[in-house]
mmCIF file of C-alpha atoms in Angstrom:
data_model
loop_
_atom_site.group_PDB
_atom_site.id
_atom_site.type_symbol
_atom_site.label_atom_id
_atom_site.label_comp_id
_atom_site.label_asym_id
_atom_site.label_seq_id
_atom_site.Cartn_x
_atom_site.Cartn_y
_atom_site.Cartn_z
ATOM 1 C CA MET A 1 -0.053 0.022 -0.015
ATOM 2 C CA PRO A 2 1.547 3.343 -1.021
ATOM 3 C CA VAL A 3 2.570 5.779 1.626
ATOM 4 C CA ARG A 4 -0.090 8.576 2.113
ATOM 5 C CA PRO A 5 0.762 12.108 1.119
ATOM 6 C CA ALA A 6 -0.615 13.098 4.502
ATOM 7 C CA ASP A 7 2.028 10.927 6.195
ATOM 8 C CA ILE A 8 4.916 12.359 4.189
ATOM 9 C CA ALA A 9 3.722 15.851 5.130
ATOM 10 C CA LEU A 10 3.542 14.901 8.850
ATOM 11 C CA ALA A 11 7.056 13.510 8.737
ATOM 12 C CA HIS A 12 8.337 16.755 7.435
ATOM 13 C CA ARG A 13 6.374 18.745 10.116
ATOM 14 C CA LEU A 14 7.907 16.363 12.768
ATOM 15 C CA ALA A 15 11.434 17.208 11.328
ATOM 16 C CA ASP A 16 10.640 20.969 11.340
ATOM 17 C CA ALA A 17 9.598 20.724 14.992
ATOM 18 C CA ALA A 18 12.625 18.771 16.096
ATOM 19 C CA GLY A 19 15.042 21.161 14.247
ATOM 20 C CA ALA A 20 13.499 24.274 15.778
ATOM 21 C CA VAL A 21 14.176 22.685 19.321
ATOM 22 C CA ILE A 22 17.738 21.515 18.420
ATOM 23 C CA ARG A 23 19.197 24.505 16.587
ATOM 24 C CA PRO A 24 19.254 26.919 19.598
ATOM 25 C CA TYR A 25 21.201 24.308 21.576
ATOM 26 C CA PHE A 26 23.886 23.663 18.909
ATOM 27 C CA ARG A 27 27.430 25.084 19.894
ATOM 28 C CA GLN A 28 26.324 26.500 23.094
ATOM 29 C CA PRO A 29 29.145 25.793 25.483
ATOM 30 C CA ALA A 30 27.508 26.398 28.875
ATOM 31 C CA GLY A 31 27.545 23.340 30.806
ATOM 32 C CA LEU A 32 27.820 20.939 27.841
ATOM 33 C CA GLU A 33 28.565 17.767 29.650
ATOM 34 C CA LEU A 34 27.176 14.366 28.761
ATOM 35 C CA LYS A 35 27.077 13.106 32.354
ATOM 36 C CA GLU A 36 24.960 15.833 33.882
ATOM 37 C CA ASP A 37 21.409 14.781 34.045
ATOM 38 C CA ARG A 38 19.916 18.013 32.483
ATOM 39 C CA SER A 39 23.038 18.759 30.277
ATOM 40 C CA PRO A 40 22.107 20.696 27.140
ATOM 41 C CA VAL A 41 22.535 17.770 24.740
ATOM 42 C CA THR A 42 20.103 15.670 26.912
ATOM 43 C CA ARG A 43 17.777 18.532 26.969
ATOM 44 C CA ALA A 44 18.017 18.999 23.114
ATOM 45 C CA ASP A 45 17.335 15.250 22.640
ATOM 46 C CA ARG A 46 14.430 15.058 25.146
ATOM 47 C CA GLU A 47 12.742 18.201 24.112
ATOM 48 C CA ALA A 48 13.038 17.512 20.330
ATOM 49 C CA GLU A 49 11.515 14.040 20.862
ATOM 50 C CA GLU A 50 8.685 15.559 23.068
ATOM 51 C CA ALA A 51 7.846 18.158 20.402
ATOM 52 C CA MET A 52 7.571 15.266 17.805
ATOM 53 C CA ARG A 53 5.472 13.048 20.113
ATOM 54 C CA ARG A 54 3.063 15.979 20.835
ATOM 55 C CA LEU A 55 2.442 16.233 17.091
ATOM 56 C CA LEU A 56 1.938 12.433 16.668
ATOM 57 C CA ASP A 57 -0.429 12.311 19.613
ATOM 58 C CA ALA A 58 -2.563 15.045 18.145
ATOM 59 C CA GLU A 59 -2.386 13.812 14.471
ATOM 60 C CA CYS A 60 -2.412 9.986 14.768
ATOM 61 C CA PRO A 61 -2.975 8.849 18.422
ATOM 62 C CA GLY A 62 -3.514 5.263 17.410
ATOM 63 C CA ASP A 63 -0.144 4.702 15.916
ATOM 64 C CA GLY A 64 2.750 3.271 17.995
ATOM 65 C CA VAL A 65 5.751 5.416 18.740
ATOM 66 C CA VAL A 66 9.333 4.182 19.386
ATOM 67 C CA GLY A 67 11.811 6.888 20.583
ATOM 68 C CA GLU A 68 15.305 6.825 21.783
ATOM 69 C CA GLU A 69 14.615 9.177 24.758
ATOM 70 C CA HIS A 70 11.023 8.316 25.710
ATOM 71 C CA GLY A 71 10.539 4.662 24.951
ATOM 72 C CA VAL A 72 7.780 2.816 23.283
ATOM 73 C CA LYS A 73 4.105 3.727 23.097
ATOM 74 C CA ASP A 74 2.086 0.880 21.751
ATOM 75 C CA GLY A 75 -0.388 1.567 18.972
ATOM 76 C CA VAL A 76 -3.425 -0.148 17.492
ATOM 77 C CA THR A 77 -2.893 0.408 13.742
ATOM 78 C CA GLY A 78 0.142 -1.796 12.983
ATOM 79 C CA ARG A 79 2.003 1.450 12.208
ATOM 80 C CA GLN A 80 4.979 2.851 14.324
ATOM 81 C CA TRP A 81 6.710 6.210 14.030
ATOM 82 C CA VAL A 82 10.311 5.662 14.945
ATOM 83 C CA LEU A 83 12.145 8.682 16.211
ATOM 84 C CA ASP A 84 15.824 9.484 16.963
ATOM 85 C CA PRO A 85 15.874 13.204 17.803
ATOM 86 C CA ILE A 86 19.755 13.537 17.688
ATOM 87 C CA ASP A 87 21.528 10.603 15.932
ATOM 88 C CA GLY A 88 25.237 11.491 16.390
ATOM 89 C CA THR A 89 25.231 12.893 20.032
ATOM 90 C CA ARG A 90 29.080 13.024 20.052
ATOM 91 C CA SER A 91 29.128 15.202 16.765
ATOM 92 C CA PHE A 92 26.490 17.330 18.334
ATOM 93 C CA THR A 93 28.426 17.944 21.529
ATOM 94 C CA ALA A 94 31.620 18.587 19.439
ATOM 95 C CA GLY A 95 29.944 21.185 17.337
ATOM 96 C CA ARG A 96 30.009 19.201 14.169
ATOM 97 C CA ALA A 97 27.009 19.681 11.936
ATOM 98 C CA ILE A 98 26.917 16.033 10.789
ATOM 99 C CA PHE A 99 24.406 14.699 13.243
ATOM 100 C CA GLY A 100 20.812 14.340 12.329
ATOM 101 C CA THR A 101 17.195 13.878 13.302
ATOM 102 C CA LEU A 102 15.815 10.442 12.166
ATOM 103 C CA ILE A 103 12.269 9.878 11.624
ATOM 104 C CA ALA A 104 10.670 6.713 10.108
ATOM 105 C CA LEU A 105 7.237 5.257 9.543
ATOM 106 C CA VAL A 106 7.298 1.425 9.991
ATOM 107 C CA GLU A 107 4.201 -0.530 8.750
ATOM 108 C CA ASP A 108 3.999 -4.213 9.849
ATOM 109 C CA GLY A 109 7.649 -4.279 10.800
ATOM 110 C CA TRP A 110 8.884 -2.659 7.411
ATOM 111 C CA PRO A 111 10.271 0.912 7.188
ATOM 112 C CA VAL A 112 8.259 2.715 4.446
ATOM 113 C CA LEU A 113 9.252 6.288 4.959
ATOM 114 C CA GLY A 114 12.382 7.780 6.309
ATOM 115 C CA ILE A 115 13.886 11.248 6.844
ATOM 116 C CA ILE A 116 17.423 12.228 7.779
ATOM 117 C CA ASP A 117 17.263 15.953 8.878
ATOM 118 C CA GLN A 118 20.494 17.977 9.448
ATOM 119 C CA PRO A 119 18.839 21.048 11.133
ATOM 120 C CA VAL A 120 21.865 23.306 11.139
ATOM 121 C CA GLN A 121 22.782 22.859 7.422
ATOM 122 C CA ARG A 122 19.125 22.581 6.624
ATOM 123 C CA GLU A 123 19.653 19.380 4.483
ATOM 124 C CA ARG A 124 16.898 16.818 4.541
ATOM 125 C CA TRP A 125 16.928 13.577 2.953
ATOM 126 C CA THR A 126 13.482 11.938 2.355
ATOM 127 C CA GLY A 127 12.987 8.346 1.273
ATOM 128 C CA VAL A 128 9.592 6.870 0.583
ATOM 129 C CA THR A 129 8.884 3.349 -0.715
ATOM 130 C CA GLY A 130 8.287 3.411 -4.491
ATOM 131 C CA ARG A 131 9.522 6.942 -4.913
ATOM 132 C CA PRO A 132 12.824 8.639 -5.705
ATOM 133 C CA THR A 133 14.850 9.801 -2.757
ATOM 134 C CA LEU A 134 14.931 13.611 -2.367
ATOM 135 C CA LEU A 135 17.516 15.931 -0.835
ATOM 136 C CA ASN A 136 15.576 19.157 -0.200
ATOM 137 C CA ASP A 137 13.038 18.355 -2.925
ATOM 138 C CA VAL A 138 15.690 17.512 -5.476
ATOM 139 C CA PRO A 139 15.989 13.674 -6.553
ATOM 140 C CA VAL A 140 19.522 12.110 -5.645
ATOM 141 C CA ARG A 141 21.132 8.981 -6.839
ATOM 142 C CA THR A 142 23.720 6.684 -5.544
ATOM 143 C CA ARG A 143 26.848 6.425 -7.739
ATOM 144 C CA ALA A 144 28.243 3.629 -9.789
ATOM 145 C CA CYS A 145 31.125 1.800 -8.146
ATOM 146 C CA PRO A 146 33.034 -0.271 -10.870
ATOM 147 C CA ALA A 147 34.906 -2.387 -8.355
ATOM 148 C CA LEU A 148 35.177 -3.082 -4.634
ATOM 149 C CA GLU A 149 38.724 -1.964 -4.729
ATOM 150 C CA GLY A 150 38.675 1.680 -4.540
ATOM 151 C CA ALA A 151 35.399 1.970 -2.902
ATOM 152 C CA ILE A 152 34.999 4.465 -0.091
ATOM 153 C CA VAL A 153 33.945 2.919 3.027
ATOM 154 C CA ALA A 154 32.459 4.980 5.989
ATOM 155 C CA THR A 155 31.609 3.991 9.523
ATOM 156 C CA THR A 156 31.013 6.239 12.566
ATOM 157 C CA SER A 157 33.750 4.797 14.724
ATOM 158 C CA PRO A 158 35.747 1.586 14.949
ATOM 159 C CA HIS A 159 35.108 1.741 18.730
ATOM 160 C CA LEU A 160 31.535 1.070 18.302
ATOM 161 C CA PHE A 161 31.999 -2.489 16.947
ATOM 162 C CA GLU A 162 31.869 -5.445 19.137
ATOM 163 C CA ASP A 163 35.256 -7.214 19.344
ATOM 164 C CA SER A 164 33.935 -10.103 17.267
ATOM 165 C CA ASP A 165 32.790 -7.637 14.540
ATOM 166 C CA VAL A 166 36.067 -5.953 14.169
ATOM 167 C CA PRO A 167 37.833 -8.542 11.953
ATOM 168 C CA HIS A 168 34.846 -8.585 9.581
ATOM 169 C CA PHE A 169 34.919 -4.806 9.200
ATOM 170 C CA MET A 170 38.667 -4.637 8.709
ATOM 171 C CA ALA A 171 38.440 -7.470 6.017
ATOM 172 C CA LEU A 172 35.920 -5.276 4.120
ATOM 173 C CA VAL A 173 38.378 -2.127 4.666
ATOM 174 C CA THR A 174 41.252 -4.237 3.342
ATOM 175 C CA ALA A 175 39.265 -5.430 0.321
ATOM 176 C CA ALA A 176 38.108 -1.868 -0.468
ATOM 177 C CA SER A 177 41.702 -0.272 -0.012
ATOM 178 C CA GLY A 178 43.436 -2.896 -2.066
ATOM 179 C CA GLY A 179 45.843 -3.187 0.875
ATOM 180 C CA ALA A 180 46.618 0.533 0.748
ATOM 181 C CA PRO A 181 45.823 1.890 4.341
ATOM 182 C CA ARG A 182 46.127 5.351 3.366
ATOM 183 C CA GLN A 183 42.822 4.735 1.429
ATOM 184 C CA GLY A 184 41.275 3.947 4.627
ATOM 185 C CA PRO A 185 37.641 4.492 5.830
ATOM 186 C CA VAL A 186 35.909 7.722 6.448
ATOM 187 C CA TYR A 187 35.241 8.035 10.088
ATOM 188 C CA GLY A 188 32.478 9.959 11.855
ATOM 189 C CA GLY A 189 29.224 10.832 10.362
ATOM 190 C CA ASP A 190 26.393 8.648 12.013
ATOM 191 C CA CYS A 191 23.216 9.007 9.860
ATOM 192 C CA TYR A 192 24.799 11.777 7.799
ATOM 193 C CA ASN A 193 27.024 9.072 6.019
ATOM 194 C CA TYR A 194 23.855 7.361 4.632
ATOM 195 C CA GLY A 195 22.528 10.577 3.210
ATOM 196 C CA LEU A 196 25.864 11.176 1.549
ATOM 197 C CA LEU A 197 25.785 7.588 0.190
ATOM 198 C CA ALA A 198 22.304 8.261 -1.301
ATOM 199 C CA SER A 199 23.693 11.581 -2.787
ATOM 200 C CA GLY A 200 26.634 9.591 -4.386
ATOM 201 C CA PHE A 201 29.701 10.664 -2.334
ATOM 202 C CA LEU A 202 30.235 7.411 -0.381
ATOM 203 C CA ASP A 203 30.121 3.704 -1.623
ATOM 204 C CA ILE A 204 29.620 1.667 1.437
ATOM 205 C CA VAL A 205 28.519 2.312 5.062
ATOM 206 C CA CYS A 206 29.092 -0.552 7.449
ATOM 207 C CA GLU A 207 27.941 -0.464 11.161
ATOM 208 C CA SER A 208 26.903 -2.822 13.905
ATOM 209 C CA GLY A 209 25.063 -2.281 17.183
ATOM 210 C CA LEU A 210 22.380 -0.140 15.658
ATOM 211 C CA LYS A 211 18.895 0.011 17.163
ATOM 212 C CA LEU A 212 15.739 0.184 15.213
ATOM 213 C CA TYR A 213 15.549 4.057 15.802
ATOM 214 C CA ASP A 214 19.179 4.181 14.219
ATOM 215 C CA PHE A 215 18.397 2.374 11.066
ATOM 216 C CA ALA A 216 14.704 2.413 10.299
ATOM 217 C CA ALA A 217 14.764 5.832 8.450
ATOM 218 C CA LEU A 218 17.838 4.884 6.454
ATOM 219 C CA ALA A 219 16.590 2.042 4.341
ATOM 220 C CA PRO A 220 13.923 3.875 2.322
ATOM 221 C CA ILE A 221 16.463 6.681 1.744
ATOM 222 C CA VAL A 222 19.192 4.485 0.510
ATOM 223 C CA GLU A 223 17.007 2.191 -1.524
ATOM 224 C CA GLY A 224 14.978 5.101 -3.042
ATOM 225 C CA ALA A 225 18.263 6.544 -4.317
ATOM 226 C CA GLY A 226 19.240 3.201 -6.046
ATOM 227 C CA GLY A 227 21.312 1.666 -3.244
ATOM 228 C CA ARG A 228 20.814 -1.451 -1.263
ATOM 229 C CA MET A 229 20.330 -1.658 2.464
ATOM 230 C CA CYS A 230 20.786 -5.001 4.198
ATOM 231 C CA ASP A 231 22.225 -6.722 7.341
ATOM 232 C CA TRP A 232 25.773 -8.395 7.223
ATOM 233 C CA ASN A 233 24.129 -11.606 5.924
ATOM 234 C CA GLY A 234 22.476 -9.729 3.011
ATOM 235 C CA ASP A 235 18.937 -9.843 4.388
ATOM 236 C CA PRO A 236 16.585 -6.869 4.377
ATOM 237 C CA LEU A 237 16.349 -4.683 7.564
ATOM 238 C CA THR A 238 13.162 -5.125 9.521
ATOM 239 C CA ALA A 239 11.996 -4.208 13.045
ATOM 240 C CA ASP A 240 13.526 -7.698 14.029
ATOM 241 C CA SER A 241 17.069 -6.965 12.583
ATOM 242 C CA ALA A 242 20.001 -7.447 14.937
ATOM 243 C CA GLY A 243 21.568 -4.114 14.173
ATOM 244 C CA HIS A 244 24.516 -5.211 11.769
ATOM 245 C CA VAL A 245 23.830 -2.651 8.966
ATOM 246 C CA LEU A 246 25.355 -2.372 5.428
ATOM 247 C CA ALA A 247 24.434 0.342 2.965
ATOM 248 C CA ILE A 248 25.729 -0.400 -0.433
ATOM 249 C CA GLY A 249 25.529 2.486 -3.058
ATOM 250 C CA ASP A 250 25.881 0.211 -6.099
ATOM 251 C CA PRO A 251 23.912 -3.071 -5.714
ATOM 252 C CA ALA A 252 26.139 -4.670 -8.253
ATOM 253 C CA ARG A 253 28.848 -4.697 -5.555
ATOM 254 C CA ALA A 254 26.655 -6.332 -2.942
ATOM 255 C CA ASP A 255 27.801 -9.799 -3.189
ATOM 256 C CA GLU A 256 31.488 -8.775 -3.097
ATOM 257 C CA VAL A 257 30.915 -6.725 -0.040
ATOM 258 C CA LEU A 258 29.176 -9.508 1.770
ATOM 259 C CA GLU A 259 31.904 -11.936 0.687
ATOM 260 C CA ALA A 260 34.540 -9.509 2.011
ATOM 261 C CA LEU A 261 32.894 -9.215 5.364
ATOM 262 C CA ARG A 262 32.908 -13.012 5.802
ATOM 263 C CA ASN A 263 36.461 -13.350 4.552
ATOM 264 C CA VAL A 264 37.993 -13.830 8.012
ATOM 265 C CA ALA A 265 40.208 -16.785 8.860
ATOM 266 C CA GLY A 266 38.547 -19.191 11.143
ATOM 267 C CA HIS A 267 35.370 -17.030 11.464
ATOM 268 C CA ASP A 268 31.979 -16.944 9.742
ATOM 269 C CA HIS A 269 29.750 -14.165 10.686
ATOM 270 C CA HIS A 270 26.832 -16.531 10.572
ATOM 271 C CA ASP A 271 28.332 -18.255 13.598
ATOM 272 C CA HIS A 272 27.895 -15.352 15.930
#
């Protein structure tokens, strides 16, 4: 069933509401500590999610809501709005405008609408099943990647991988760099990397440990731009996925990427 225009419009209003809350907190140094209970980043996160939830309660009270800050509200419609008000908290606190607000609509476990909103740079990627992905109303496309060697791989941080995942990630990096470590991965970026991949500036994003609110919005954006989004076994992402996430700009490289991830002596990712 196609996504309703009213839902797309609502998703944009959610992003507008979150951005209006977040922008005044950005690069405000006063008391910016992650540990303090009411630190500005926590307030920005909480208040942005509260603003989005108020809209949802008013517009579609029967829908479920899953949010990073305020937990799960069960719905009765089979639909869930999945919210991450600030994906990339470390970038936000460091004053780097590569964090984003993530908004997804999940129907029967499948993400059908996603928004990545960078409220400072006012860049917004919108992905809707069956439609081309837009960046600020202009269609974007992933780029062709003629070979895995030379592909640009991005991940937020190597420190976010479980120990058992590191060899698989490094095997992919080695395959993409052709053994030239200077051509290493792009680090940092959180959700912003997936927007850049959709716009044709990165070839592969590889991460693990993601929660539903980290990846639900990304799949419609990457796929609507011509890319492929899957887990490390090549399976599509659903509400039940374990959080091992791959975005591949050129689907023709998907088998090679999955093979490289598995290519670890004595290990097979399926065994985990």
